[in-house]
Each structure stands twice: as C-alpha cells, then as structure tokens.
Amino acid sequence: MPDGVLTQPDAMTLRLPTKGGEGDLRGLVRLLRQGWRWLLTGCFGGIALAVCALWLVAPAYTATMVIGPTARVGSAAMGARVPTLSGRDSAAMAEPGAGDESLSDFARYLELFGSGPVADQLARDPGVLRALFPDRWDAESQRWHPPAGLIPAVKRTLLALVGRQDWVEPDGERVARALRDRLMIDMLRSGPMRRITLRHSDRATALDLLGRVAAATDAHLRAEAARRSAAQIAHIKERLGAITVAEHRQALSDLLLDQERVAMMIGVELPFAADMIQPPGAASLPDWPNPAVVVPLAGMAGLMAACFCLSARHALRDGRAGRDA
C-alpha cells in the first residue's frame, strides 16, 4: 500500500459512520419516534411532579427596596459630615487611612445588612424572631419549641447519640443565618445603587421585616460613628487641659471644632449611610415560586430524562444483541 493512503478514510473526517445505510441522526430520530410514549410519559411526569411540588411549597411574597450611598450634595442631601478642608488640613486626622484602605459608610452598610451586630440587635426584638421562625413559636404556651418534621428529628437524634444538642432558642447567629437565606443584594446597572429583596410567606411581614433590617443597620452605623466622634472629642478636650503651647492649643482647637461639626451632622435625623431610593414594596399576589417558569422547565426536564432513558435502553439492548451474536 502506498505511503500516505489511509485504510479508514472516515477516521480523519467529521462524517459519521453509517450502519445499514442509515446515519446516526436518522437512527436517533427513528428511535425517538418509536419511543414517543416514553417521551410523553416523561414530559407529563415532570409536569405532574412540578404541580405536586407547587402545592406542597408555601408561596412567598418578594419585598424589594432600592438603596444608594447617602448624598452629600443637592437639595435632598444631608451635607458632608466630615469637613474636607480646615485651617490645618485636619480632615485626614478626622478620617485616617490611605485612599485604597478607606471604607465608605455605604460599604459597611452592605456588609452589616442583617448580619453581625445588626443581627444581634434584631434578635432582641420578639417581633422579628416570630416573623423569621413562625413554625417554632407556640402562641398558646408563649414558648419556643424545636422544629417539627422528619429531617430535624433525625438530626437531633444523631447529635444526641454523640452527646451534642441541636436546638436552642433563636439568637443573633440564627437570625443572621435566616436572613442570609432570605436576602438578596443585586447591583443595578453597574452603578452604586443596590436592589435588596426579601422573601416571606406573609406580605405585610416581608415589608415590615425588610424595613426593620434597613433601619437597624443604619442606626448601628450612626451609633458607632457617634461613639467614635464622642471619644475623639473627649480625648482632644483632655489634651487641651494639659497643653500650654499656643500653637499646639490652636491645632487641637481646630481638631475639636472639626469633630464637633461631625458630631452635629451625625445627629441630623436623615439617613446616615444609605438613602432609600425606593421604599420596600411587594406585589399583591405571591410571586415565588412562579408556576409559569417552574412547570415548563419541569416538563422539559422530564422530556430530557425520558430521552436519556430511551437511549440507554436502546444501547443496552444493542450491546446484548452484539454479545449474543
């Protein structure tokens, strides 16, 4: 045989081999036509499972709010809290740190939204706890009880076998975990604004809970800023009583003036870290899960599963036929 001549020319091409004059694609189409009952069964089976799941899952309302960084300028702004220019460039001392190390109040707001110290503060409110864990609160006995169901019972049993306890009354850590499962924060148009959504089975509770989390986060950051400003003012006043050099006293007086301006602006009854561009709102009807999306996807998934089972059955049958031959 001359060099360069292939014994199997189809091996180096994209052409599919044929069997009995029929290509692979035609064979697959013929197989699907013959197994149309399998396809219908899989499709309607997926739809039936989706309908049953929708009946079992409690529908939920999605409360939505849009926030953005607090405006410093404009008619609706609270103004700059930290003086940018003062006689001795004291702004750097009022807000220390290099530019790449600074953290804005809005970034702190997003990080603490419903977590950490904010969750601990929310855990002290009985209304928030009952809204987050309605299935664990017994209104008649006014007591908390372990979660019901087979899976929680099995979990408690397994932990009891190793000497551990699963159930404790809701605390800050459990509140943070529950909010983390329910909250979603999305960026709007690649800008500074954020859309925050929270799902709950009751519409009024979803709106109230989202508003409480936002108010608690802003109040925590305001209190922390006021604490830091008060500490710096007290320290400057203490140093002023011990310094007699006129230049040093003038520098400290400028710092004291700046910090008193900061403390005054912190006390203004306006949003501290985040402006509420769009207050919490929700649709009048439950919007999760959406049957218009779940049912067609379930039917498509059932159809694909039926195709896979039909192909696997045909391949196994051909394999057994080949071994028998």
PDB file of N, CA and C in Angstrom, residues 96-104 108:
ATOM      1  N   PRO A  96      -8.806  58.830  59.214  1.00  0.00           N
ATOM      2  CA  PRO A  96      -7.457  58.379  58.853  1.00  0.00           C
ATOM      3  C   PRO A  96      -7.493  57.240  57.858  1.00  0.00           C
ATOM      4  N   GLY A  97      -6.324  57.028  57.242  1.00  0.00           N
ATOM      5  CA  GLY A  97      -6.175  55.898  56.343  1.00  0.00           C
ATOM      6  C   GLY A  97      -5.889  56.358  54.935  1.00  0.00           C
ATOM      7  N   ALA A  98      -5.132  55.530  54.197  1.00  0.00           N
ATOM      8  CA  ALA A  98      -4.833  55.841  52.803  1.00  0.00           C
ATOM      9  C   ALA A  98      -6.080  55.649  51.955  1.00  0.00           C
ATOM     10  N   GLY A  99      -6.029  56.180  50.736  1.00  0.00           N
ATOM     11  CA  GLY A  99      -7.202  56.117  49.875  1.00  0.00           C
ATOM     12  C   GLY A  99      -7.635  54.696  49.561  1.00  0.00           C
ATOM     13  N   ASP A 100      -6.671  53.794  49.339  1.00  0.00           N
ATOM     14  CA  ASP A 100      -7.039  52.429  48.991  1.00  0.00           C
ATOM     15  C   ASP A 100      -7.416  51.606  50.213  1.00  0.00           C
ATOM     16  N   GLU A 101      -7.270  52.157  51.423  1.00  0.00           N
ATOM     17  CA  GLU A 101      -7.626  51.447  52.632  1.00  0.00           C
ATOM     18  C   GLU A 101      -8.920  51.954  53.245  1.00  0.00           C
ATOM     19  N   SER A 102      -9.455  53.060  52.739  1.00  0.00           N
ATOM     20  CA  SER A 102     -10.653  53.635  53.322  1.00  0.00           C
ATOM     21  C   SER A 102     -11.863  52.781  52.981  1.00  0.00           C
ATOM     22  N   LEU A 103     -12.832  52.793  53.879  1.00  0.00           N
ATOM     23  CA  LEU A 103     -14.058  52.023  53.711  1.00  0.00           C
ATOM     24  C   LEU A 103     -15.228  52.957  53.918  1.00  0.00           C
ATOM     25  N   SER A 104     -16.073  53.074  52.912  1.00  0.00           N
ATOM     26  CA  SER A 104     -17.185  54.018  52.987  1.00  0.00           C
ATOM     27  C   SER A 104     -18.267  53.498  53.927  1.00  0.00           C
ATOM     28  N   ARG A 108     -19.881  49.584  54.504  1.00  0.00           N
ATOM     29  CA  ARG A 108     -20.158  49.000  55.813  1.00  0.00           C
ATOM     30  C   ARG A 108     -21.635  48.609  55.916  1.00  0.00           C
TER      31      ARG A 108
END
